Amino acid sequence: MDVTRLSALSDAVMDVAKGEDLKTSLNRVIQNAVLITDCTYGALGSITADGTLEDFTFVGMSDETADEIDTFPEGKGLLGHLLAVPEPLRVSIISEHPSSVGFPKGHPLMSGFLGVPIRIRDELYGSIYLTQKRNGKSFTEEDEKLVVVLASAAGVAIDSYRGHIAQNQVAVLAERERIARDLHDLVIQRLFASGITLQAIESDPSLSVEVYGKIQSVLDNLDSTVQQIRTTIFALLDEHPIVDLRTLIMSEVASLSTTAGFQISYSFLGPIDTVIGEDLSNQVIPVIRELITNAIRHAEANTIDLVVLANQTYCEIRVIDDGKGYIPGERKSGLLNLERRALARGGEFEILGSAIYGTRTMWRVSL
C-alpha cells in the first residue's frame, strides 16, 4: 500500500473524528471513501430495527439524476445481500452476482461494486456502498482494506454521537425530576392552601347563592388543575429512555439551513417527545430531510417553514416555502418514497403548489 493512500486514509479518519453533527460526519465518510478508492459513486445506508434499509445518503450523482430514478433504494439486490450477510463484498460485474436484481428505471448503469458493513460493537448500523472505479478496473483487496478502516471510523463516530445523546438524556432526566419536585412542593401546596381558604369562606352563611356558586366553580377548577399537575409530575418522573426528538430535528434543520444559505424556521405543536415513539422518530428525521431538501433543490425559495405537530392520534409534518410552486404530475422517487412511508403507517402525503404562494407539503401518520 503506497504512502499517498495511507496518508489519505489518515486524513479521512481524522476528518470523521472532527466531532461535527452525525449527518455531516457520515457524509464525509462517503466522500472520503470515493476519493480514496478513486470511484465514481458512493452511498451510505442505515437500517431499521427490523433489518430493512432506512436512510440512504449518496455522492457522485446529481440531484436531477437522482430525481429521475423510479424507486428509492429498498435493500434489494447487492444491498440486500449485505444486510443478510454483513461482510465486505467485492464484485467485478454487478449483473453476474447471484443476488443482483438489476437497476430501477432512470438509474445510471454501474459496473464494479464494493460494499463494507458499518458496525457499532456487535450491532450492524448499515453499510458503505461504492461503484465504478474511474480506471475501469475492479475494486482491489487494498481498496477493501481502506474502506474497512473508514467503516470502523464511522462506527466510532456514531457510537460517540449516541453517547453524547445519552449524556443529554441524563441531564434532561435530572431537570425533569427537579421540575416535578418544584411542581409538587410549590405549586400543588399553594393550590391546596388556596382551596382550604376558599372552603373556609364558603362556610360563611351570609354568602349569597351567586357568590357561593362562583366559589364552588373555582374550587372545582382548582381540583381539576391539581389532578392535571399530578399527571404531569408522574410523566416527568417516568424514567423510560428519552427520545430527544426536538434536539434531533433542530440539529437537522441547522444542517439544512447551511445548505439552503438561509435560516429555515421551525416550530413544534403538541407533546412531540412524549407521544412519538422511537420507531416513528427514526422516520421523522428522513421525512423532514427529504421535504426540506426538495424545497432547497427545486423551489428557488427565499423562506422555508417547518411545523412538526403531534397529539394522541397522529403526527404531522408540514413544510411550506415561498418558491415557484410544485408542478402536478412530477412524482419523483423521493416523493413516492414519502407517500409509501405514510401509507405504510395508515397515513397520507399531500403536496400542493402555486406560483403565487409556493409549495405546501403535509405528511401525516397515525400513532
CSV table of C-alpha atoms in Angstrom, one decimal:
chain,number,residue,atom,x,y,z
A,1,MET,CA,0.0,0.0,0.0
A,2,ASP,CA,1.6,3.3,-1.1
A,3,VAL,CA,2.3,6.2,1.3
A,4,THR,CA,-0.1,8.5,-0.6
A,5,ARG,CA,-3.1,6.3,0.1
A,6,LEU,CA,-2.1,5.7,3.7
A,7,SER,CA,-1.8,9.5,4.1
A,8,ALA,CA,-5.2,10.0,2.5
A,9,LEU,CA,-6.7,7.3,4.8
A,10,SER,CA,-5.2,9.0,7.9
A,11,ASP,CA,-6.7,12.4,6.8
A,12,ALA,CA,-10.1,10.8,6.2
A,13,VAL,CA,-10.2,9.2,9.6
A,14,MET,CA,-9.2,12.5,11.3
A,15,ASP,CA,-11.9,14.2,9.2
A,16,VAL,CA,-14.6,11.9,10.5
A,17,ALA,CA,-13.3,12.4,14.1
A,18,LYS,CA,-13.8,16.2,13.9
A,19,GLY,CA,-16.9,15.9,16.2
A,20,GLU,CA,-19.4,17.5,13.8
A,21,ASP,CA,-23.1,16.5,13.7
A,22,LEU,CA,-23.7,12.9,12.7
A,23,LYS,CA,-25.1,13.7,9.3
A,24,THR,CA,-22.1,15.7,8.3
A,25,SER,CA,-19.6,13.1,9.6
A,26,LEU,CA,-21.3,10.3,7.7
A,27,ASN,CA,-21.4,12.4,4.5
A,28,ARG,CA,-17.6,12.9,4.9
A,29,VAL,CA,-17.2,9.2,5.3
A,30,ILE,CA,-18.7,8.6,1.8
A,31,GLN,CA,-16.9,11.4,0.2
A,32,ASN,CA,-13.5,10.2,1.5
A,33,ALA,CA,-14.3,6.6,0.6
A,34,VAL,CA,-15.0,7.7,-3.0
A,35,LEU,CA,-11.8,9.7,-3.0
A,36,ILE,CA,-9.5,7.0,-1.6
A,37,THR,CA,-10.8,4.2,-3.9
A,38,ASP,CA,-11.0,6.6,-6.9
A,39,CYS,CA,-14.5,5.6,-7.8
A,40,THR,CA,-17.5,7.5,-9.2
A,41,TYR,CA,-20.4,6.7,-6.9
A,42,GLY,CA,-20.7,6.2,-3.2
A,43,ALA,CA,-23.5,5.8,-0.7
A,44,LEU,CA,-24.2,5.0,2.9
A,45,GLY,CA,-27.3,3.3,4.0
A,46,SER,CA,-28.5,2.7,7.6
A,47,ILE,CA,-31.0,0.0,8.6
A,48,THR,CA,-34.1,-0.1,10.8
A,49,ALA,CA,-34.7,-2.3,13.8
A,50,ASP,CA,-36.3,-4.9,11.6
A,51,GLY,CA,-33.3,-5.1,9.3
A,52,THR,CA,-34.6,-3.2,6.3
A,53,LEU,CA,-32.8,-0.3,4.6
A,54,GLU,CA,-33.9,3.0,6.1
A,55,ASP,CA,-31.8,6.1,5.4
A,56,PHE,CA,-29.7,6.5,2.2
A,57,THR,CA,-27.1,9.2,1.5
A,58,PHE,CA,-25.2,9.3,-1.7
A,59,VAL,CA,-22.4,11.2,-3.6
A,60,GLY,CA,-21.4,11.3,-7.2
A,61,MET,CA,-24.9,11.6,-8.7
A,62,SER,CA,-26.6,14.9,-9.5
A,63,ASP,CA,-29.9,15.8,-7.8
A,64,GLU,CA,-31.5,15.8,-11.2
A,65,THR,CA,-30.4,12.3,-12.0
A,66,ALA,CA,-31.4,11.0,-8.5
A,67,ASP,CA,-34.9,12.5,-9.0
A,68,GLU,CA,-35.4,10.6,-12.2
A,69,ILE,CA,-34.8,7.2,-10.5
A,70,ASP,CA,-38.1,5.3,-10.3
A,71,THR,CA,-37.8,3.8,-6.8
A,72,PHE,CA,-35.8,4.7,-3.7
A,73,PRO,CA,-33.3,2.0,-2.6
A,74,GLU,CA,-35.2,-0.6,-0.7
A,75,GLY,CA,-32.4,-3.0,0.4
A,76,LYS,CA,-32.8,-5.4,-2.6
A,77,GLY,CA,-30.1,-7.0,-4.8
A,78,LEU,CA,-26.5,-6.5,-3.6
A,79,LEU,CA,-27.7,-4.0,-0.9
A,80,GLY,CA,-30.0,-6.7,0.5
A,81,HIS,CA,-27.2,-9.3,0.3
A,82,LEU,CA,-25.0,-7.0,2.5
A,83,LEU,CA,-27.9,-6.7,5.0
A,84,ALA,CA,-28.2,-10.5,5.1
A,85,VAL,CA,-24.5,-11.3,5.0
A,86,PRO,CA,-22.8,-8.3,6.7
A,87,GLU,CA,-19.3,-9.0,5.4
A,88,PRO,CA,-17.1,-7.0,2.9
A,89,LEU,CA,-18.2,-7.7,-0.6
A,90,ARG,CA,-16.3,-7.1,-3.9
A,91,VAL,CA,-18.0,-7.8,-7.2
A,92,SER,CA,-16.4,-7.1,-10.6
A,93,ILE,CA,-19.6,-7.3,-12.7
A,94,ILE,CA,-22.7,-6.5,-10.7
A,95,SER,CA,-25.2,-8.2,-13.0
A,96,GLU,CA,-23.3,-11.5,-12.6
A,97,HIS,CA,-23.7,-11.7,-8.9
A,98,PRO,CA,-26.5,-14.2,-7.8
A,99,SER,CA,-28.2,-11.5,-5.7
A,100,SER,CA,-28.3,-8.9,-8.4
A,101,VAL,CA,-31.8,-7.7,-9.4
A,102,GLY,CA,-30.8,-5.0,-11.9
A,103,PHE,CA,-31.3,-1.3,-11.7
A,104,PRO,CA,-34.7,0.6,-11.4
A,105,LYS,CA,-35.8,2.8,-14.3
A,106,GLY,CA,-33.8,6.0,-14.5
A,107,HIS,CA,-30.8,4.6,-12.5
A,108,PRO,CA,-27.4,5.1,-14.2
A,109,LEU,CA,-25.6,1.9,-15.2
A,110,MET,CA,-22.8,1.0,-12.8
A,111,SER,CA,-20.0,-1.5,-13.0
A,112,GLY,CA,-18.0,-2.9,-10.2
A,113,PHE,CA,-19.1,-2.9,-6.6
A,114,LEU,CA,-17.6,-2.7,-3.1
A,115,GLY,CA,-19.7,-2.9,0.0
A,116,VAL,CA,-18.5,-2.8,3.6
A,117,PRO,CA,-20.7,-3.0,6.7
A,118,ILE,CA,-20.6,-0.4,9.5
A,119,ARG,CA,-20.7,-1.9,12.9
A,120,ILE,CA,-21.1,-0.4,16.4
A,121,ARG,CA,-19.7,-3.1,18.6
A,122,ASP,CA,-21.9,-6.1,17.8
A,123,GLU,CA,-24.7,-4.1,16.2
A,124,LEU,CA,-25.0,-3.7,12.4
A,125,TYR,CA,-25.7,0.0,11.7
A,126,GLY,CA,-25.6,-0.1,7.9
A,127,SER,CA,-23.1,-0.2,5.0
A,128,ILE,CA,-20.9,1.8,2.7
A,129,TYR,CA,-21.5,1.1,-1.0
A,130,LEU,CA,-19.1,2.1,-3.7
A,131,THR,CA,-19.3,1.5,-7.5
A,132,GLN,CA,-17.5,2.2,-10.8
A,133,LYS,CA,-13.7,2.7,-10.4
A,134,ARG,CA,-12.6,5.6,-12.6
A,135,ASN,CA,-9.9,3.5,-14.3
A,136,GLY,CA,-12.5,0.9,-15.4
A,137,LYS,CA,-10.9,-1.9,-13.3
A,138,SER,CA,-12.3,-3.9,-10.4
A,139,PHE,CA,-12.1,-2.9,-6.8
A,140,THR,CA,-9.0,-4.4,-5.2
A,141,GLU,CA,-8.3,-6.0,-1.9
A,142,GLU,CA,-6.4,-2.9,-0.9
A,143,ASP,CA,-9.5,-0.8,-1.6
A,144,GLU,CA,-11.5,-3.1,0.6
A,145,LYS,CA,-9.0,-2.8,3.5
A,146,LEU,CA,-9.0,1.0,3.3
A,147,VAL,CA,-12.8,1.2,3.3
A,148,VAL,CA,-13.0,-1.3,6.2
A,149,VAL,CA,-10.9,1.2,8.3
A,150,LEU,CA,-13.2,4.0,7.2
A,151,ALA,CA,-16.2,2.0,8.2
A,152,SER,CA,-14.7,1.4,11.6
A,153,ALA,CA,-14.1,5.2,12.0
A,154,ALA,CA,-17.8,5.7,11.0
A,155,GLY,CA,-18.8,3.2,13.7
A,156,VAL,CA,-16.8,5.1,16.3
A,157,ALA,CA,-18.4,8.5,15.2
A,158,ILE,CA,-21.9,7.0,15.5
A,159,ASP,CA,-21.2,5.5,18.9
A,160,SER,CA,-19.7,8.8,20.1
A,161,TYR,CA,-22.8,10.7,18.9
A,162,ARG,CA,-25.1,8.2,20.7
A,163,GLY,CA,-23.0,8.7,23.9
A,164,HIS,CA,-23.5,12.4,23.6
A,165,ILE,CA,-27.3,12.0,23.3
A,166,ALA,CA,-27.3,9.6,26.3
A,167,GLN,CA,-25.5,12.3,28.4
A,168,ASN,CA,-28.1,14.8,27.3
A,169,GLN,CA,-30.8,12.3,28.4
A,170,VAL,CA,-29.3,12.0,31.8
A,171,ALA,CA,-29.2,15.8,32.2
A,172,VAL,CA,-32.8,16.0,30.9
A,173,LEU,CA,-34.0,13.4,33.4
A,174,ALA,CA,-32.4,15.3,36.3
A,175,GLU,CA,-34.1,18.5,35.1
A,176,ARG,CA,-37.4,16.7,34.8
A,177,GLU,CA,-37.0,15.5,38.4
A,178,ARG,CA,-36.3,19.0,39.6
A,179,ILE,CA,-39.4,20.4,37.8
A,180,ALA,CA,-41.6,17.6,39.2
A,181,ARG,CA,-40.3,18.3,42.7
A,182,ASP,CA,-41.0,22.1,42.3
A,183,LEU,CA,-44.5,21.4,41.0
A,184,HIS,CA,-45.3,19.2,44.0
A,185,ASP,CA,-43.6,21.3,46.7
A,186,LEU,CA,-44.5,24.7,45.5
A,187,VAL,CA,-47.4,24.8,43.0
A,188,ILE,CA,-49.6,22.0,44.4
A,189,GLN,CA,-49.1,23.1,48.0
A,190,ARG,CA,-50.1,26.6,47.2
A,191,LEU,CA,-53.2,25.4,45.3
A,192,PHE,CA,-54.2,23.3,48.3
A,193,ALA,CA,-53.8,26.3,50.6
A,194,SER,CA,-55.9,28.4,48.3
A,195,GLY,CA,-58.6,25.7,48.3
A,196,ILE,CA,-58.7,25.5,52.1
A,197,THR,CA,-59.0,29.3,52.3
A,198,LEU,CA,-61.9,29.2,49.8
A,199,GLN,CA,-63.6,26.3,51.7
A,200,ALA,CA,-63.5,28.4,54.9
A,201,ILE,CA,-65.1,31.3,53.1
A,202,GLU,CA,-67.7,29.0,51.6
A,203,SER,CA,-68.9,28.1,55.0
A,204,ASP,CA,-70.0,31.7,55.8
A,205,PRO,CA,-73.8,31.6,56.0
A,206,SER,CA,-74.1,35.2,54.9
A,207,LEU,CA,-72.9,34.4,51.3
A,208,SER,CA,-75.3,34.9,48.5
A,209,VAL,CA,-76.2,32.0,46.3
A,210,GLU,CA,-74.4,33.7,43.4
A,211,VAL,CA,-71.1,34.1,45.3
A,212,TYR,CA,-71.4,30.6,46.7
A,213,GLY,CA,-71.7,29.2,43.2
A,214,LYS,CA,-68.7,31.1,42.0
A,215,ILE,CA,-66.6,29.8,44.9
A,216,GLN,CA,-67.7,26.3,44.2
A,217,SER,CA,-66.7,26.7,40.5
A,218,VAL,CA,-63.3,28.0,41.5
A,219,LEU,CA,-62.8,25.0,43.9
A,220,ASP,CA,-63.8,22.6,41.1
A,221,ASN,CA,-61.2,24.2,38.7
A,222,LEU,CA,-58.6,24.1,41.4
A,223,ASP,CA,-59.2,20.4,41.9
A,224,SER,CA,-59.0,19.7,38.2
A,225,THR,CA,-55.8,21.7,38.0
A,226,VAL,CA,-54.2,19.7,40.8
A,227,GLN,CA,-55.1,16.4,39.1
A,228,GLN,CA,-53.6,17.7,35.8
A,229,ILE,CA,-50.4,18.7,37.6
A,230,ARG,CA,-50.2,15.4,39.3
A,231,THR,CA,-50.5,13.6,35.9
A,232,THR,CA,-47.7,15.9,34.6
A,233,ILE,CA,-45.5,15.0,37.7
A,234,PHE,CA,-46.0,11.3,37.1
A,235,ALA,CA,-45.0,11.8,33.4
A,236,LEU,CA,-41.9,13.8,34.4
A,237,LEU,CA,-40.8,11.1,36.8
A,238,ASP,CA,-41.2,8.3,34.2
A,239,GLU,CA,-37.6,7.2,33.7
A,240,HIS,CA,-38.1,5.4,30.3
A,241,PRO,CA,-35.4,6.4,27.8
A,242,ILE,CA,-36.0,9.8,26.3
A,243,VAL,CA,-36.1,10.1,22.5
A,244,ASP,CA,-35.0,13.7,22.3
A,245,LEU,CA,-36.7,14.2,19.0
A,246,ARG,CA,-36.8,18.0,19.2
A,247,THR,CA,-33.0,18.2,19.6
A,248,LEU,CA,-32.5,15.9,16.6
A,249,ILE,CA,-34.9,17.9,14.5
A,250,MET,CA,-33.2,21.2,15.4
A,251,SER,CA,-29.8,19.7,14.5
A,252,GLU,CA,-31.2,18.6,11.2
A,253,VAL,CA,-32.7,22.0,10.5
A,254,ALA,CA,-29.4,23.7,11.4
A,255,SER,CA,-27.6,21.5,8.9
A,256,LEU,CA,-30.1,22.0,6.1
A,257,SER,CA,-30.1,25.8,6.8
A,258,THR,CA,-26.4,25.8,6.0
A,259,THR,CA,-27.2,24.0,2.7
A,260,ALA,CA,-30.0,26.4,1.9
A,261,GLY,CA,-28.0,29.6,2.7
A,262,PHE,CA,-30.6,31.0,5.0
A,263,GLN,CA,-32.2,30.1,8.3
A,264,ILE,CA,-35.1,27.6,8.0
A,265,SER,CA,-37.8,28.4,10.6
A,266,TYR,CA,-39.3,25.6,12.6
A,267,SER,CA,-42.0,25.2,15.3
A,268,PHE,CA,-43.4,22.4,17.4
A,269,LEU,CA,-47.0,21.9,18.3
A,270,GLY,CA,-48.0,19.3,21.0
A,271,PRO,CA,-46.1,16.8,23.1
A,272,ILE,CA,-43.5,15.8,20.4
A,273,ASP,CA,-41.1,13.9,22.7
A,274,THR,CA,-43.8,12.0,24.7
A,275,VAL,CA,-46.2,10.7,22.1
A,276,ILE,CA,-43.8,9.9,19.2
A,277,GLY,CA,-42.1,6.6,19.9
A,278,GLU,CA,-38.6,5.6,18.8
A,279,ASP,CA,-39.8,3.7,15.7
A,280,LEU,CA,-41.6,6.7,14.3
A,281,SER,CA,-38.8,9.1,15.4
A,282,ASN,CA,-36.5,7.1,13.1
A,283,GLN,CA,-38.8,8.0,10.2
A,284,VAL,CA,-39.5,11.6,11.1
A,285,ILE,CA,-35.9,12.9,10.5
A,286,PRO,CA,-35.6,11.3,7.0
A,287,VAL,CA,-39.0,12.7,6.1
A,288,ILE,CA,-38.1,16.2,7.2
A,289,ARG,CA,-34.8,15.9,5.4
A,290,GLU,CA,-36.5,14.9,2.1
A,291,LEU,CA,-39.2,17.6,2.3
A,292,ILE,CA,-36.8,20.4,3.0
A,293,THR,CA,-34.1,19.2,0.6
A,294,ASN,CA,-36.7,19.1,-2.2
A,295,ALA,CA,-37.6,22.7,-1.3
A,296,ILE,CA,-34.0,23.8,-1.4
A,297,ARG,CA,-33.2,22.0,-4.7
A,298,HIS,CA,-36.3,22.8,-6.7
A,299,ALA,CA,-38.4,25.6,-5.3
A,300,GLU,CA,-35.9,28.6,-5.6
A,301,ALA,CA,-37.4,29.7,-2.3
A,302,ASN,CA,-36.3,32.5,0.0
A,303,THR,CA,-38.1,31.2,3.1
A,304,ILE,CA,-38.9,27.6,4.3
A,305,ASP,CA,-41.1,26.9,7.3
A,306,LEU,CA,-41.2,23.6,9.1
A,307,VAL,CA,-44.0,22.6,11.5
A,308,VAL,CA,-44.0,19.4,13.5
A,309,LEU,CA,-47.3,18.5,15.2
A,310,ALA,CA,-48.2,15.6,17.4
A,311,ASN,CA,-51.2,14.7,19.6
A,312,GLN,CA,-52.6,11.5,20.9
A,313,THR,CA,-53.9,10.5,17.5
A,314,TYR,CA,-51.4,11.4,14.8
A,315,CYS,CA,-48.1,13.0,13.9
A,316,GLU,CA,-48.0,15.6,11.1
A,317,ILE,CA,-45.1,17.3,9.4
A,318,ARG,CA,-45.6,20.4,7.2
A,319,VAL,CA,-43.1,22.2,5.1
A,320,ILE,CA,-44.1,25.5,3.4
A,321,ASP,CA,-41.9,27.5,1.0
A,322,ASP,CA,-42.4,30.7,-1.0
A,323,GLY,CA,-40.8,29.3,-4.1
A,324,LYS,CA,-42.0,28.8,-7.7
A,325,GLY,CA,-44.6,26.1,-6.8
A,326,TYR,CA,-44.9,22.4,-7.3
A,327,ILE,CA,-45.9,21.2,-10.8
A,328,PRO,CA,-48.6,18.5,-10.6
A,329,GLY,CA,-47.6,15.2,-12.1
A,330,GLU,CA,-44.0,15.4,-11.1
A,331,ARG,CA,-43.9,12.5,-8.6
A,332,LYS,CA,-40.2,11.8,-8.3
A,333,SER,CA,-38.7,8.9,-6.4
A,334,GLY,CA,-38.2,10.8,-3.2
A,335,LEU,CA,-41.8,12.0,-3.1
A,336,LEU,CA,-43.1,8.5,-3.9
A,337,ASN,CA,-41.0,7.1,-1.1
A,338,LEU,CA,-42.6,9.7,1.3
A,339,GLU,CA,-46.0,8.6,0.2
A,340,ARG,CA,-45.1,4.9,0.7
A,341,ARG,CA,-43.9,5.7,4.2
A,342,ALA,CA,-47.1,7.5,5.1
A,343,LEU,CA,-49.4,4.8,3.6
A,344,ALA,CA,-47.5,2.0,5.5
A,345,ARG,CA,-48.5,3.7,8.8
A,346,GLY,CA,-52.1,4.4,7.8
A,347,GLY,CA,-51.4,8.0,6.9
A,348,GLU,CA,-51.3,10.3,3.9
A,349,PHE,CA,-49.0,12.6,2.0
A,350,GLU,CA,-50.1,15.7,0.2
A,351,ILE,CA,-48.3,18.3,-1.9
A,352,LEU,CA,-49.9,21.5,-3.2
A,353,GLY,CA,-48.2,24.2,-5.3
A,354,SER,CA,-48.8,27.5,-6.8
A,355,ALA,CA,-46.6,30.2,-8.5
A,356,ILE,CA,-48.3,32.7,-6.2
A,357,TYR,CA,-47.9,31.1,-2.7
A,358,GLY,CA,-45.2,28.4,-3.3
A,359,THR,CA,-45.4,24.8,-2.2
A,360,ARG,CA,-47.1,23.3,0.8
A,361,THR,CA,-46.4,19.7,1.8
A,362,MET,CA,-48.1,17.7,4.5
A,363,TRP,CA,-47.0,14.2,5.8
A,364,ARG,CA,-49.3,12.7,8.4
A,365,VAL,CA,-49.3,9.2,10.1
A,366,SER,CA,-51.3,7.6,12.8
A,367,LEU,CA,-49.8,7.0,16.2
